[in-house]
Amino acid sequence: MAKPRIMVINGPNLNLLGTREPGIYGDKTLEQINQDIRALADELGVEVAFHQSNSEGELIQAVQSCLDSADAIIINPAAYTTTSVGLLDAIKAVNLPTVEVHLSNIHAREEFRRRSLIAPAAIGQICGFGPDSYLLALRALAARLGAATGS
Ligand code: DQA
């Protein structure tokens, strides 16, 4: 059986993880986080691919490309969480199981970060666990997609 394919999409400024506000986002780089995701994906029997962009149009394109190339999406829309109707519409259009993740607990921060335009199109939102937010999302999607674990 083919392995389920999960696309991990990261929005603006997440390319700066490691040095960006480490008190909030920790000191792991995006590449280190992606390596941890890859290692867990191997364990869970799923394939992962990664896309990061600082541009809204490119992120919309990345979501659209999942139509042909992915079975589910993990997305950290970062600053576009609160503003992007385009990203919301793209997620609705591809109609794939999607988990919204954030490193920080957006509900414990400034008021403007709390309202997600993306959340209504997601099967769930995981936030506040640092890089583990991505790993928890991966486990949830692998279970939902019925991945056959290697163990
Ligand atoms: C973030 C939270 C957002 O409010 C912020 O704009 C980000 C990162 C997080 O992962 O905690 O860029 O999505």
Coordinates of N, CA and C and ligand atoms in Angstrom, one line a residue:
M1 N 0.8 -1.2 0.0 CA 0.0 0.0 0.0 C 0.9 1.2 0.0
A2 N 0.5 2.2 -0.8 CA 1.3 3.5 -0.8 C 1.2 4.2 0.5
K3 N 2.3 4.8 0.9 CA 2.3 5.6 2.1 C 1.5 6.9 2.0
P4 N 0.7 7.2 3.0 CA 0.0 8.5 2.9 C 1.1 9.7 2.8
R5 N 0.7 10.7 2.1 CA 1.6 11.8 1.9 C 1.1 13.1 2.6
I6 N 2.0 13.6 3.4 CA 1.6 14.8 4.2 C 2.5 16.0 3.9
M7 N 1.9 17.1 3.4 CA 2.6 18.3 3.1 C 2.6 19.2 4.3
V8 N 3.8 19.7 4.7 CA 4.0 20.6 5.8 C 4.3 22.0 5.3
I9 N 3.4 22.9 5.5 CA 3.6 24.3 4.9 C 3.8 25.3 6.1
N10 N 4.8 26.1 5.9 CA 5.2 27.1 6.9 C 5.1 28.5 6.3
G11 N 4.5 29.4 7.0 CA 4.3 30.8 6.5 C 5.5 31.7 6.8
P12 N 5.2 33.0 6.8 CA 6.2 34.1 6.8 C 7.0 34.1 8.2
N13 N 8.2 34.4 8.0 CA 9.2 34.5 9.1 C 9.6 33.2 9.8
L14 N 9.0 32.1 9.4 CA 9.3 30.9 10.1 C 10.7 30.4 9.5
N15 N 11.1 30.9 8.4 CA 12.5 30.6 7.9 C 13.5 31.2 8.9
L16 N 13.1 32.1 9.8 CA 14.1 32.7 10.7 C 14.1 32.0 12.1
L17 N 13.4 30.9 12.2 CA 13.4 30.2 13.5 C 14.8 29.8 13.9
G18 N 15.1 29.8 15.2 CA 16.4 29.6 15.6 C 17.0 30.9 16.2
T19 N 16.7 32.0 15.4 CA 17.2 33.3 15.9 C 16.0 34.2 16.2
R20 N 14.9 33.9 15.6 CA 13.7 34.8 15.8 C 13.1 34.7 17.2
E21 N 13.1 35.7 17.9 CA 12.4 35.7 19.2 C 12.5 34.4 19.9
P22 N 13.7 33.9 20.3 CA 13.8 32.6 20.8 C 13.0 32.3 22.1
G23 N 12.8 33.4 22.9 CA 12.0 33.3 24.1 C 10.6 32.8 23.8
I24 N 10.1 33.1 22.6 CA 8.7 32.7 22.3 C 8.8 31.4 21.4
Y25 N 9.7 31.4 20.4 CA 9.7 30.3 19.4 C 10.7 29.2 19.6
G26 N 11.6 29.4 20.7 CA 12.6 28.4 20.9 C 13.8 28.6 20.0
D27 N 14.8 27.7 20.2 CA 16.1 27.9 19.4 C 16.3 26.9 18.3
K28 N 15.3 26.1 18.0 CA 15.5 25.2 16.9 C 15.3 25.9 15.6
T29 N 16.1 25.6 14.6 CA 15.9 26.1 13.2 C 14.7 25.4 12.6
L30 N 14.2 25.9 11.5 CA 13.1 25.2 10.7 C 13.7 23.9 10.2
E31 N 14.9 23.9 9.7 CA 15.6 22.7 9.2 C 15.6 21.6 10.3
Q32 N 16.0 22.0 11.5 CA 16.0 21.0 12.6 C 14.6 20.5 12.9
I33 N 13.6 21.4 12.9 CA 12.3 20.9 13.2 C 11.8 20.0 12.1
N34 N 12.2 20.3 10.8 CA 11.8 19.4 9.7 C 12.5 18.1 9.8
Q35 N 13.7 18.0 10.3 CA 14.4 16.7 10.4 C 13.7 15.9 11.5
D36 N 13.2 16.5 12.5 CA 12.5 15.8 13.6 C 11.1 15.2 13.0
I37 N 10.5 16.1 12.1 CA 9.3 15.6 11.5 C 9.5 14.4 10.6
R38 N 10.6 14.5 9.8 CA 11.0 13.4 8.9 C 11.3 12.1 9.7
A39 N 12.0 12.2 10.8 CA 12.3 11.0 11.6 C 11.0 10.4 12.1
L40 N 10.0 11.2 12.6 CA 8.8 10.7 13.1 C 7.9 10.1 11.9
A41 N 8.0 10.8 10.8 CA 7.2 10.3 9.6 C 7.7 8.9 9.2
D42 N 9.0 8.6 9.3 CA 9.6 7.3 8.9 C 9.0 6.3 9.9
E43 N 9.0 6.6 11.2 CA 8.4 5.7 12.2 C 7.0 5.4 12.0
L44 N 6.2 6.5 11.6 CA 4.8 6.3 11.4 C 4.4 5.8 10.1
G45 N 5.3 5.7 9.2 CA 5.0 5.1 7.8 C 4.2 6.1 6.9
V46 N 4.6 7.4 7.1 CA 4.0 8.4 6.1 C 5.2 9.1 5.4
E47 N 4.8 9.7 4.3 CA 5.8 10.5 3.5 C 5.5 11.9 3.9
V48 N 6.6 12.7 4.0 CA 6.4 14.2 4.2 C 7.2 15.0 3.2
A49 N 6.6 16.2 2.9 CA 7.3 17.1 2.0 C 7.1 18.5 2.7
F50 N 8.0 19.4 2.4 CA 8.0 20.7 3.1 C 8.0 21.9 2.1
H51 N 7.3 22.9 2.6 CA 7.3 24.2 1.8 C 7.2 25.3 2.8
Q52 N 8.1 26.3 2.6 CA 8.1 27.5 3.4 C 8.1 28.7 2.5
S53 N 7.2 29.7 2.8 CA 7.3 30.9 2.0 C 6.9 32.1 2.8
N54 N 7.4 33.3 2.4 CA 7.1 34.5 3.1 C 5.9 35.2 2.3
S55 N 5.5 34.6 1.2 CA 4.6 35.3 0.4 C 3.2 34.6 0.3
E56 N 2.2 35.3 0.5 CA 0.8 34.7 0.5 C 0.5 34.0 -0.7
G57 N 0.8 34.5 -1.9 CA 0.5 33.9 -3.1 C 1.2 32.5 -3.3
E58 N 2.4 32.5 -2.8 CA 3.2 31.2 -2.9 C 2.6 30.2 -2.0
L59 N 2.1 30.6 -0.8 CA 1.5 29.7 0.1 C 0.2 29.1 -0.4
I60 N -0.5 30.0 -1.1 CA -1.8 29.6 -1.7 C -1.5 28.5 -2.8
Q61 N -0.4 28.8 -3.6 CA 0.0 27.9 -4.6 C 0.4 26.5 -4.0
A62 N 1.1 26.6 -2.9 CA 1.6 25.4 -2.2 C 0.4 24.5 -1.8
V63 N -0.6 25.2 -1.2 CA -1.8 24.5 -0.8 C -2.5 23.9 -2.1
Q64 N -2.6 24.7 -3.2 CA -3.3 24.1 -4.4 C -2.5 22.9 -4.9
S65 N -1.2 23.0 -4.8 CA -0.4 21.9 -5.4 C -0.6 20.5 -4.6
C66 N -1.2 20.6 -3.4 CA -1.5 19.4 -2.7 C -2.6 18.6 -3.3
L67 N -3.4 19.2 -4.2 CA -4.4 18.5 -4.9 C -3.9 17.2 -5.6
D68 N -2.7 17.4 -6.2 CA -2.1 16.2 -6.9 C -1.1 15.5 -6.1
S69 N -0.6 16.1 -5.0 CA 0.6 15.6 -4.4 C 0.6 15.2 -2.9
A70 N -0.6 15.4 -2.3 CA -0.7 15.1 -0.9 C -2.0 14.6 -0.5
D71 N -2.0 13.9 0.7 CA -3.3 13.4 1.2 C -3.8 14.2 2.4
A72 N -2.9 15.0 2.9 CA -3.2 15.8 4.1 C -2.2 16.9 4.2
I73 N -2.6 17.9 5.0 CA -1.8 19.2 5.1 C -1.6 19.5 6.6
I74 N -0.3 19.8 7.0 CA -0.1 20.5 8.2 C 0.4 21.9 7.9
I75 N -0.3 22.9 8.4 CA 0.1 24.3 8.0 C 0.3 25.2 9.3
N76 N 1.4 25.9 9.3 CA 1.6 27.0 10.3 C 1.5 28.3 9.4
P77 N 0.3 28.9 9.4 CA 0.1 30.1 8.5 C 0.8 31.3 9.0
A78 N 1.3 31.2 10.3 CA 2.1 32.3 10.9 C 1.2 33.6 10.8
A79 N 1.8 34.7 10.4 CA 1.1 36.0 10.4 C -0.2 36.0 9.5
Y80 N -0.2 35.1 8.5 CA -1.4 35.0 7.6 C -2.6 34.3 8.3
T81 N -2.4 33.8 9.5 CA -3.5 33.1 10.2 C -4.7 34.0 10.4
T82 N -4.4 35.3 10.7 CA -5.4 36.2 11.1 C -5.9 37.1 9.9
T83 N -5.3 36.9 8.7 CA -5.7 37.9 7.7 C -6.0 37.2 6.3
S84 N -5.6 35.9 6.1 CA -5.7 35.5 4.7 C -6.9 34.7 4.4
V85 N -7.9 35.4 3.8 CA -9.0 34.7 3.2 C -8.6 33.8 2.0
G86 N -7.6 34.3 1.3 CA -7.1 33.5 0.2 C -6.6 32.1 0.6
L87 N -5.9 32.1 1.7 CA -5.4 30.8 2.2 C -6.5 29.9 2.7
L88 N -7.4 30.5 3.4 CA -8.6 29.8 3.9 C -9.4 29.2 2.7
D89 N -9.6 30.0 1.6 CA -10.3 29.5 0.4 C -9.5 28.4 -0.2
A90 N -8.2 28.5 -0.3 CA -7.4 27.4 -0.9 C -7.5 26.1 -0.1
I91 N -7.5 26.2 1.2 CA -7.6 25.0 2.0 C -9.0 24.4 1.8
K92 N -10.0 25.2 1.7 CA -11.4 24.7 1.5 C -11.5 24.1 0.1
A93 N -10.8 24.7 -0.9 CA -10.9 24.2 -2.3 C -10.2 22.8 -2.4
V94 N -9.1 22.6 -1.8 CA -8.4 21.3 -2.0 C -9.1 20.2 -1.2
N95 N -9.8 20.7 -0.1 CA -10.7 19.8 0.7 C -9.9 18.5 1.2
L96 N -8.7 18.8 1.7 CA -7.9 17.7 2.3 C -7.9 17.9 3.8
P97 N -7.8 16.8 4.6 CA -7.7 17.0 6.0 C -6.4 17.9 6.4
T98 N -6.7 18.9 7.1 CA -5.7 19.9 7.4 C -5.6 20.2 8.9
V99 N -4.4 20.2 9.4 CA -4.2 20.6 10.8 C -3.5 21.9 10.9
E100 N -4.0 22.9 11.6 CA -3.3 24.2 11.8 C -2.4 24.1 13.0
V101 N -1.2 24.5 12.9 CA -0.3 24.4 14.0 C 0.4 25.8 14.3
H102 N 0.7 26.0 15.5 CA 1.5 27.1 15.9 C 2.5 26.7 17.0
L103 N 3.7 27.2 17.0 CA 4.6 26.9 18.0 C 4.2 27.5 19.4
S104 N 3.8 28.7 19.3 CA 3.4 29.4 20.6 C 1.9 29.2 20.8
N105 N 1.4 29.4 22.0 CA 0.0 29.4 22.3 C -0.6 30.7 21.9
I106 N -1.2 30.8 20.7 CA -1.7 32.0 20.2 C -2.8 32.6 21.1
H107 N -3.5 31.7 21.9 CA -4.6 32.2 22.7 C -4.1 32.8 24.0
A108 N -2.8 32.7 24.3 CA -2.3 33.3 25.5 C -1.4 34.5 25.2
R109 N -1.5 35.0 23.9 CA -0.7 36.1 23.5 C -1.6 37.3 23.2
E110 N -1.1 38.2 22.4 CA -1.9 39.4 22.1 C -3.3 39.0 21.5
E111 N -4.3 39.8 21.8 CA -5.6 39.6 21.3 C -5.7 39.3 19.8
F112 N -4.9 40.1 19.0 CA -5.0 40.0 17.6 C -4.5 38.7 17.0
R113 N -3.8 37.9 17.8 CA -3.3 36.6 17.3 C -4.3 35.5 17.5
R114 N -5.3 35.8 18.2 CA -6.2 34.7 18.7 C -7.2 34.2 17.7
R115 N -7.7 35.2 16.8 CA -8.7 34.8 15.9 C -8.1 34.2 14.6
S116 N -8.3 33.0 14.4 CA -7.7 32.3 13.2 C -8.8 32.3 12.1
L117 N -8.5 32.8 10.9 CA -9.4 32.6 9.8 C -9.3 31.2 9.2
I118 N -8.2 30.5 9.5 CA -7.9 29.2 8.9 C -8.6 28.1 9.7
A119 N -8.7 28.3 11.0 CA -9.2 27.2 11.9 C -10.6 26.6 11.4
P120 N -11.5 27.4 10.9 CA -12.8 26.7 10.5 C -12.7 25.7 9.4
A121 N -11.6 25.8 8.6 CA -11.4 24.9 7.5 C -10.5 23.7 7.9
A122 N -10.0 23.7 9.2 CA -9.1 22.7 9.6 C -9.8 21.6 10.4
I123 N -9.3 20.4 10.5 CA -9.9 19.4 11.4 C -9.6 19.7 12.8
G124 N -8.4 20.4 13.0 CA -8.1 20.8 14.4 C -6.9 21.8 14.4
Q125 N -6.7 22.3 15.6 CA -5.6 23.3 15.7 C -4.8 22.9 16.9
I126 N -3.5 22.8 16.7 CA -2.6 22.5 17.8 C -1.6 23.6 18.0
C127 N -1.6 24.2 19.2 CA -0.7 25.3 19.4 C -0.1 25.3 20.9
G128 N 1.1 25.8 21.0 CA 1.6 26.0 22.3 C 2.6 25.0 22.8
F129 N 2.9 24.0 21.9 CA 3.8 22.9 22.3 C 5.2 23.1 21.6
G130 N 5.5 24.3 21.1 CA 6.8 24.5 20.4 C 6.8 23.5 19.2
P131 N 8.0 23.0 18.9 CA 8.1 22.2 17.7 C 7.3 20.9 17.8
D132 N 7.0 20.5 19.1 CA 6.1 19.3 19.2 C 4.7 19.5 18.6
S133 N 4.3 20.8 18.4 CA 3.0 21.0 17.8 C 2.9 20.3 16.5
Y134 N 4.1 20.4 15.7 CA 4.1 19.7 14.4 C 4.0 18.2 14.5
L135 N 4.8 17.7 15.5 CA 4.8 16.2 15.7 C 3.5 15.7 16.2
L136 N 2.8 16.4 17.0 CA 1.4 16.0 17.4 C 0.5 16.0 16.2
A137 N 0.6 17.0 15.4 CA -0.2 17.1 14.2 C 0.1 15.9 13.3
L138 N 1.3 15.6 13.1 CA 1.7 14.4 12.3 C 1.1 13.1 12.8
R139 N 1.2 12.9 14.1 CA 0.6 11.7 14.7 C -0.9 11.7 14.5
A140 N -1.6 12.8 14.6 CA -3.0 12.9 14.5 C -3.4 12.5 13.0
L141 N -2.7 13.1 12.1 CA -3.0 12.8 10.7 C -2.7 11.4 10.2
A142 N -1.5 10.9 10.7 CA -1.1 9.5 10.4 C -2.2 8.6 10.9
A143 N -2.7 8.8 12.1 CA -3.7 7.9 12.6 C -5.0 8.1 11.8
R144 N -5.3 9.3 11.4 CA -6.6 9.5 10.6 C -6.5 8.9 9.2
L145 N -5.2 8.9 8.7 CA -5.1 8.3 7.3 C -4.8 6.8 7.4
G146 N -4.7 6.3 8.6 CA -4.6 4.8 8.7 C -3.2 4.4 8.2
A147 N -2.2 5.2 8.5 CA -0.8 4.7 8.1 C -0.4 3.4 8.8
A148 N 0.2 2.6 8.1 CA 0.8 1.3 8.7 C 2.1 1.6 9.2
T149 N 2.3 1.5 10.6 CA 3.6 1.8 11.1 C 4.6 0.8 10.8
G150 N 5.9 1.2 10.7 CA 6.9 0.2 10.4 C 7.2 -0.8 11.5
S151 N 6.7 -0.4 12.8 CA 7.1 -1.3 13.9 C 6.1 -2.4 14.0
Ligands
DQA1 C1 3.0 31.6 15.0 C2 2.1 32.5 15.8 C3 1.7 33.7 15.0 O1 0.9 34.6 15.7 C4 3.0 34.5 14.5 O2 2.6 35.5 13.6 C5 4.0 33.6 13.8 C6 4.2 32.3 14.4 C7 3.5 30.4 15.9 O3 3.9 29.4 15.3 O4 3.5 30.5 17.1 O5 4.7 34.0 12.9 O6 2.2 31.0 13.9

